[in-house]
mmCIF file of C-alpha atoms and ligand atoms in Angstrom:
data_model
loop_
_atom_site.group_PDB
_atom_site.id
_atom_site.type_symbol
_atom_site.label_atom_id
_atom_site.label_comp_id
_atom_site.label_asym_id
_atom_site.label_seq_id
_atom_site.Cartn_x
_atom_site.Cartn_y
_atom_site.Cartn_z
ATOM 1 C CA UNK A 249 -6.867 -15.323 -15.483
ATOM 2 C CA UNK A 250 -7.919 -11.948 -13.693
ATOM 3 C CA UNK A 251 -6.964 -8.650 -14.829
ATOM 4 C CA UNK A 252 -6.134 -6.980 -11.379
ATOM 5 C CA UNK A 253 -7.063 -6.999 -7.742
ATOM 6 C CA UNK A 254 -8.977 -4.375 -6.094
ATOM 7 C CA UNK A 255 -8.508 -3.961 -2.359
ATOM 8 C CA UNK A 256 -10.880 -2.084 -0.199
ATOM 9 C CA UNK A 257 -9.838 -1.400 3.640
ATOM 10 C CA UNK A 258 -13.278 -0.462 5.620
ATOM 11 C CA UNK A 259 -13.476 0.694 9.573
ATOM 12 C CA UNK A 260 -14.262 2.778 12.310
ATOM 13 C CA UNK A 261 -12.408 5.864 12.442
ATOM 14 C CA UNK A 262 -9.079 5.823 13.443
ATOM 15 C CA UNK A 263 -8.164 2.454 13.827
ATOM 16 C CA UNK A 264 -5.254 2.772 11.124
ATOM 17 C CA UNK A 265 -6.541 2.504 7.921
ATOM 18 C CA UNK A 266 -4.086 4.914 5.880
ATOM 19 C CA UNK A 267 -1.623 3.742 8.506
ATOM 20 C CA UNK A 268 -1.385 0.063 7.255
ATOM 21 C CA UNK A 269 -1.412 1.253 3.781
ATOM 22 C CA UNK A 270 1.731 3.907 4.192
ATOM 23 C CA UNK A 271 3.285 1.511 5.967
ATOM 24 C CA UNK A 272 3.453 -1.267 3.474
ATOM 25 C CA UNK A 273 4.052 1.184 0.749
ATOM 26 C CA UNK A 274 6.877 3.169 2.885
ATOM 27 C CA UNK A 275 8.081 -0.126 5.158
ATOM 28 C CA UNK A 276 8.102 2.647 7.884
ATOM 29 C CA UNK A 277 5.808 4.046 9.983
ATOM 30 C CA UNK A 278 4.150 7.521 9.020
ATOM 31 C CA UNK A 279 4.020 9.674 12.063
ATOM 32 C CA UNK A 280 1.358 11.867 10.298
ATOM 33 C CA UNK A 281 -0.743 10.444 8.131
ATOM 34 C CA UNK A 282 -3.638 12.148 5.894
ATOM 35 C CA UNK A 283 -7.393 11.005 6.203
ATOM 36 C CA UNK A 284 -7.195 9.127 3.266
ATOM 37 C CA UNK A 285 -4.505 7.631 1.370
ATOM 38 C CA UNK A 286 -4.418 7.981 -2.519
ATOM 39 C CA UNK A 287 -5.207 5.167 -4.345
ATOM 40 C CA UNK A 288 -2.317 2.491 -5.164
ATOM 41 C CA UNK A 289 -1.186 0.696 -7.869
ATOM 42 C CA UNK A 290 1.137 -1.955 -7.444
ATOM 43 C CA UNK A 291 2.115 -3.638 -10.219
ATOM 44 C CA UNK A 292 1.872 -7.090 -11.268
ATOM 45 C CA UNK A 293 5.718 -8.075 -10.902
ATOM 46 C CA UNK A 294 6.350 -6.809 -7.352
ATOM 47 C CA UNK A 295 3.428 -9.221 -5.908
ATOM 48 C CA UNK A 296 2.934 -12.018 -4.664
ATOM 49 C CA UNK A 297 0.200 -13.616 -6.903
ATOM 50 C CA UNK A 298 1.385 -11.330 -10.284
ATOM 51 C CA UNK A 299 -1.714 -9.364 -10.563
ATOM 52 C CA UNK A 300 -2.139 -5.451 -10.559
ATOM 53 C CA UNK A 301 -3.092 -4.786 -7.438
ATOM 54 C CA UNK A 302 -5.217 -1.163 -6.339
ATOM 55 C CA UNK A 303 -5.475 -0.539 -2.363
ATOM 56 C CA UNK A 304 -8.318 1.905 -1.455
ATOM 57 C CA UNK A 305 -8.488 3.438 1.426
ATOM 58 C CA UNK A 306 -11.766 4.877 3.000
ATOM 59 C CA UNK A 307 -11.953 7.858 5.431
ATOM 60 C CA UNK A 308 -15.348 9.175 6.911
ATOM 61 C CA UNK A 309 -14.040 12.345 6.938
ATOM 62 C CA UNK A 310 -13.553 12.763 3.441
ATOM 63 C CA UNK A 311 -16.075 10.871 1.760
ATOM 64 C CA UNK A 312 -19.766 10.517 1.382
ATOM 65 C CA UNK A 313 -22.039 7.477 2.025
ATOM 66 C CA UNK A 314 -22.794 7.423 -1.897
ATOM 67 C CA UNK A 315 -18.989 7.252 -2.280
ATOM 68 C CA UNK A 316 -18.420 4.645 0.645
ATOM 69 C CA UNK A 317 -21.578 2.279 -1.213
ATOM 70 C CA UNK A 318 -19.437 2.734 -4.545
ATOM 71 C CA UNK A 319 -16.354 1.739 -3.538
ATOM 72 C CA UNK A 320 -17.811 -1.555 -1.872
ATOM 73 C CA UNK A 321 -19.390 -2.363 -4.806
ATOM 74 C CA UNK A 322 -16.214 -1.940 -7.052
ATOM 75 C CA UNK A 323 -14.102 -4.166 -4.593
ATOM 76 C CA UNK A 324 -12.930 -7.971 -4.985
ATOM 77 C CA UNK A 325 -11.988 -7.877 -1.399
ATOM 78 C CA UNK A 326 -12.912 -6.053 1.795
ATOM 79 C CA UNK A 327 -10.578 -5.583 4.590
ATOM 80 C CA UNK A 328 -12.655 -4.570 8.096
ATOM 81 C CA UNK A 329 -9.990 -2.877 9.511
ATOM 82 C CA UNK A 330 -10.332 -2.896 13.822
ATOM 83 C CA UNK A 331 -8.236 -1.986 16.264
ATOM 84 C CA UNK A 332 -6.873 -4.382 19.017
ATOM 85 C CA UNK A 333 -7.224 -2.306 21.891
ATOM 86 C CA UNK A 334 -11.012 -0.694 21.414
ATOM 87 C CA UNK A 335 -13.605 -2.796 21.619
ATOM 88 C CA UNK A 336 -16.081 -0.912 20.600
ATOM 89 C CA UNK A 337 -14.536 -1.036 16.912
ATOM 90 C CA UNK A 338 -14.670 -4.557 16.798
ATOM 91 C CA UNK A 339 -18.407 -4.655 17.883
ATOM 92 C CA UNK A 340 -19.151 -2.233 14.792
ATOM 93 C CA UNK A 341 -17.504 -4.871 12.213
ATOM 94 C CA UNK A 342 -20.816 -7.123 12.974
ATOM 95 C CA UNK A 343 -23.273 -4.015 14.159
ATOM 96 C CA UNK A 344 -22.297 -1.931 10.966
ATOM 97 C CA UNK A 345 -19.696 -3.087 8.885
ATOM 98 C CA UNK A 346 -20.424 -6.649 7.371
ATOM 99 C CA UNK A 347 -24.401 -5.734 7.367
ATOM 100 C CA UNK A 348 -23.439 -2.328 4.917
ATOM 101 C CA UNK A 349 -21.210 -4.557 3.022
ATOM 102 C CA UNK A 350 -23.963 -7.416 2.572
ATOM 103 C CA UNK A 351 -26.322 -4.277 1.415
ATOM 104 C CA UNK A 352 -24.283 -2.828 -1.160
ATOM 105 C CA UNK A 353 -22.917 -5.797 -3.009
ATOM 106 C CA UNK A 354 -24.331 -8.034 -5.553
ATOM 107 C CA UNK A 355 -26.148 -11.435 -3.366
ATOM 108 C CA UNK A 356 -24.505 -13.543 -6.155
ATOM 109 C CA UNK A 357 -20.904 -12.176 -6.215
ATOM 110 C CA UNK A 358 -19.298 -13.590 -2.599
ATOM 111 C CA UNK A 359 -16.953 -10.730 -2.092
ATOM 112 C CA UNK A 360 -14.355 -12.074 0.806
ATOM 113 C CA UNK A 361 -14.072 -10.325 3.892
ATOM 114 C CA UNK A 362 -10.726 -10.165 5.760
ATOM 115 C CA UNK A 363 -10.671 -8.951 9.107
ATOM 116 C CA UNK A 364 -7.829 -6.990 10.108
ATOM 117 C CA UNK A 365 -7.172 -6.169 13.572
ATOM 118 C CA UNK A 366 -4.792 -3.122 13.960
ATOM 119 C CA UNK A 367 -2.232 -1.976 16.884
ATOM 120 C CA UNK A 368 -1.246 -5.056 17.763
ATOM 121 C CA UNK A 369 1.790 -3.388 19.916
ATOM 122 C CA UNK A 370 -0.644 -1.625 22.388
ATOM 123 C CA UNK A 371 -2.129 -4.930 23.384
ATOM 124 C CA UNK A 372 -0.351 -8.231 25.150
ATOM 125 C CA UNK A 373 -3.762 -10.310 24.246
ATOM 126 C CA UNK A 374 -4.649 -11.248 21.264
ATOM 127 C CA UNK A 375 -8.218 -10.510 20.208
ATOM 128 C CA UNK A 376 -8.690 -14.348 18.630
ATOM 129 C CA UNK A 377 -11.109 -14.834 21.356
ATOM 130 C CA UNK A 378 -13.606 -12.780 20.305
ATOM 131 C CA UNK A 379 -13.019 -12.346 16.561
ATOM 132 C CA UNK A 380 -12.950 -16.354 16.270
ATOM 133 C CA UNK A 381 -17.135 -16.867 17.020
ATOM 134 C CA UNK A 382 -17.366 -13.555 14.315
ATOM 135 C CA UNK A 383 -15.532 -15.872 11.484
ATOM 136 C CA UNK A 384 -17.962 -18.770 12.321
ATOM 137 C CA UNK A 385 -21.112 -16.715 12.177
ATOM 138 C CA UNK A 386 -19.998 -15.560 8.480
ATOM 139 C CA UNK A 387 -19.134 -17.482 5.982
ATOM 140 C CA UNK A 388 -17.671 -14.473 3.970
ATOM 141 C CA UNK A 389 -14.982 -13.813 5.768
ATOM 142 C CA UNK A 390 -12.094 -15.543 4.556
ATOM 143 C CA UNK A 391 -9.631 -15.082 7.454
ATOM 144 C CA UNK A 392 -8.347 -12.915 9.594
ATOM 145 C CA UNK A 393 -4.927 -11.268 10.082
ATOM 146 C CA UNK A 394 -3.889 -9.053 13.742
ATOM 147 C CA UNK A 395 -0.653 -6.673 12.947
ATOM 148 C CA UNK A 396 0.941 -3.179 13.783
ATOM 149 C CA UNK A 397 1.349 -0.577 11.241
ATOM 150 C CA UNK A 398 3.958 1.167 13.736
ATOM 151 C CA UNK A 399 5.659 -2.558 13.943
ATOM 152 C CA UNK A 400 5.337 -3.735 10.371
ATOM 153 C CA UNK A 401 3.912 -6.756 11.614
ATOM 154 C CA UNK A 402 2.126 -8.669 9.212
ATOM 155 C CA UNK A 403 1.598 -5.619 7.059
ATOM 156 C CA UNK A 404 2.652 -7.686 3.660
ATOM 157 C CA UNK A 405 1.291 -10.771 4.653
ATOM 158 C CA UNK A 406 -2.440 -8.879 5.572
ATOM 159 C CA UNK A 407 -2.291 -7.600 1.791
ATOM 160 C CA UNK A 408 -1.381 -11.050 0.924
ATOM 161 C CA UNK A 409 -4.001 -12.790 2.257
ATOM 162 C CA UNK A 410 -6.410 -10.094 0.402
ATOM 163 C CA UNK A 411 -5.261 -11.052 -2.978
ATOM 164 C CA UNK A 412 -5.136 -15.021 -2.086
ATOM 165 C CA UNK A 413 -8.715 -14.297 -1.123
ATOM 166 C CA UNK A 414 -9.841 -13.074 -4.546
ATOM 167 C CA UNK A 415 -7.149 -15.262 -6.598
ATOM 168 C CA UNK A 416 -7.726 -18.399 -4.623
ATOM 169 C CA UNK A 417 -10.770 -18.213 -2.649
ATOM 170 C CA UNK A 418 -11.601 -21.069 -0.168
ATOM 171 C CA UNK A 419 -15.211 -20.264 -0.171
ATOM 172 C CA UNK A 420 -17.678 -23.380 -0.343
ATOM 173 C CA UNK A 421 -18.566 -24.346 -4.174
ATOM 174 C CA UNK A 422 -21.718 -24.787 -3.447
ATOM 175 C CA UNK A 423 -23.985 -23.652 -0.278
ATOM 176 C CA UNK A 424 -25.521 -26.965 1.159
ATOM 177 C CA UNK A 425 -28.617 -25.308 2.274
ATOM 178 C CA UNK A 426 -29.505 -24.411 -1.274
ATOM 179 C CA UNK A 427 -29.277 -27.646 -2.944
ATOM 180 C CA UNK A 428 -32.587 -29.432 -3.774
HETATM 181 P P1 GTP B 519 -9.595 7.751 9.604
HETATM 182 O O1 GTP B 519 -8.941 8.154 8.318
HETATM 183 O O2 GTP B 519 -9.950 8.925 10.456
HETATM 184 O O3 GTP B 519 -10.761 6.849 9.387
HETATM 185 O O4 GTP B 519 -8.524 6.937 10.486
HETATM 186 P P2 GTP B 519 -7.600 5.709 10.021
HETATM 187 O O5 GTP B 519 -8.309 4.434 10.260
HETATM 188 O O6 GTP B 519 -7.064 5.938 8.649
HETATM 189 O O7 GTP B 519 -6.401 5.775 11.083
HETATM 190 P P3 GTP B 519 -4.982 6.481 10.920
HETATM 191 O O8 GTP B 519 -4.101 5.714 9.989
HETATM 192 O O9 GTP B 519 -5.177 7.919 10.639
HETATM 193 O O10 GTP B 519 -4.396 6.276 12.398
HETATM 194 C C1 GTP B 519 -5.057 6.791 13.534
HETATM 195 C C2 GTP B 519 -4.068 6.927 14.692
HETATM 196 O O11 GTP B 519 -3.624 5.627 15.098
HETATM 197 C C3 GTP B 519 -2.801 7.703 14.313
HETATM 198 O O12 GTP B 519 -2.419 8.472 15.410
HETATM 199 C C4 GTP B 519 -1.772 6.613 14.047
HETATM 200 O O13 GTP B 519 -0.453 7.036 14.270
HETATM 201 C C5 GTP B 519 -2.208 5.543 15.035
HETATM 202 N N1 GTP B 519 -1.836 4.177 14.590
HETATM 203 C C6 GTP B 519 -2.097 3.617 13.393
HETATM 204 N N2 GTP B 519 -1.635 2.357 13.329
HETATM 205 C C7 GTP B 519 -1.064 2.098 14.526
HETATM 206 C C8 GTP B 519 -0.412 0.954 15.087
HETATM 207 O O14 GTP B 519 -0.235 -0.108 14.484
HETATM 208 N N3 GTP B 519 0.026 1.078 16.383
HETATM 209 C C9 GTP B 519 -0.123 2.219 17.103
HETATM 210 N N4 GTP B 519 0.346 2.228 18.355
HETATM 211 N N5 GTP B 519 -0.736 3.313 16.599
HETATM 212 C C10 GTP B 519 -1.195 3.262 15.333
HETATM 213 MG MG1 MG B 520 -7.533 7.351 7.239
#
């Protein structure tokens, strides 16, 4: 059995990172929100799965690369955070984000990916379309979640999904390419 869950949320600049995570810890939406969040505990009896679970948030501003590289080695689970209604920070979760991730973590250790698009009440499309060929391209990810921090939409069930991913992965047991 695990000892805890360590969540890491990952993206571009202000695409709601400390949002989502004041949000599930507040169930309301933060007007003003700090770079980063401080790191959470939540303990094993208020979650789904029973497991301690830490949320780490990530803010350019504040930290270093070194830092950034240490944190995504600590994590169990990544969450690419993007925003629904700016393209361009979708494009960085396959330009920037999943190749840094693939860098700085162990090539044995599969570390899910979940990606999170943010905002969803700014946007009457859903951004399926194009996240949908990014899931198929990389095996990693384990799923992907779109919700609104100012909403609470599918704030719980995003962090939900992150500790499924590390509790009960869905990953392939073996990779058929590698077989002899
Ligand atoms: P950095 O710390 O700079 O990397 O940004 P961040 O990703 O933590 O984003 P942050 O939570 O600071 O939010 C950025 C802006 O987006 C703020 O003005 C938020 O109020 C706004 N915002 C966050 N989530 C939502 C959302 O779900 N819907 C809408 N409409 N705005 C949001
Ligand atoms: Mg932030």
């Amino acid at each position: 059995m695990r000892k805890d869950v360590r969540i890491l949320l990952v993206g571009e600049p202000k695409v709601g990172k400390t949002s989502l995570i004041m949000s599930l810890v507040s169930e309301e939406f933060p007007d003003v929100v700090p770079y980063r969040a401080e790191e959470i505990t939540i303990p094993a009896d208020v979650t789904p799965e029973r497991v301690p679970t830490h949320i780490v948030d990530y803010s350019e501003a504040e930290q270093t690369d070194e830092q950034l590289f240490q944190e995504i080695s600590k994590a169990n689970v990544i969450c690419i955070v993007y925003s629904v209604n700016n393209q361009k920070s979708i494009e960085k979760v396959t330009s920037h984000w999943i190749p840094l991730i693939t860098e700085n973590t162990d090539k044995d250790s599969r570390v899910p990916l979940i990606l999170v698009g943010n905002k969803s009440d700014l946007v009457e499309h859903s951004s399926m379309e194009t996240i949908l060929p990014i899931m198929n391209q990389y095996s990693e990810i384990e799923t992907c979640v779109e919700c609104s921090a100012k909403n609470l939409k599918n704030i719980s069930e995003l962090f939900y999904y992150a500790q499924k991913a590390v509790l009960h992965p869905t990953g392939p047991l073996y990779c058929p390419e590698k077989k002899d």
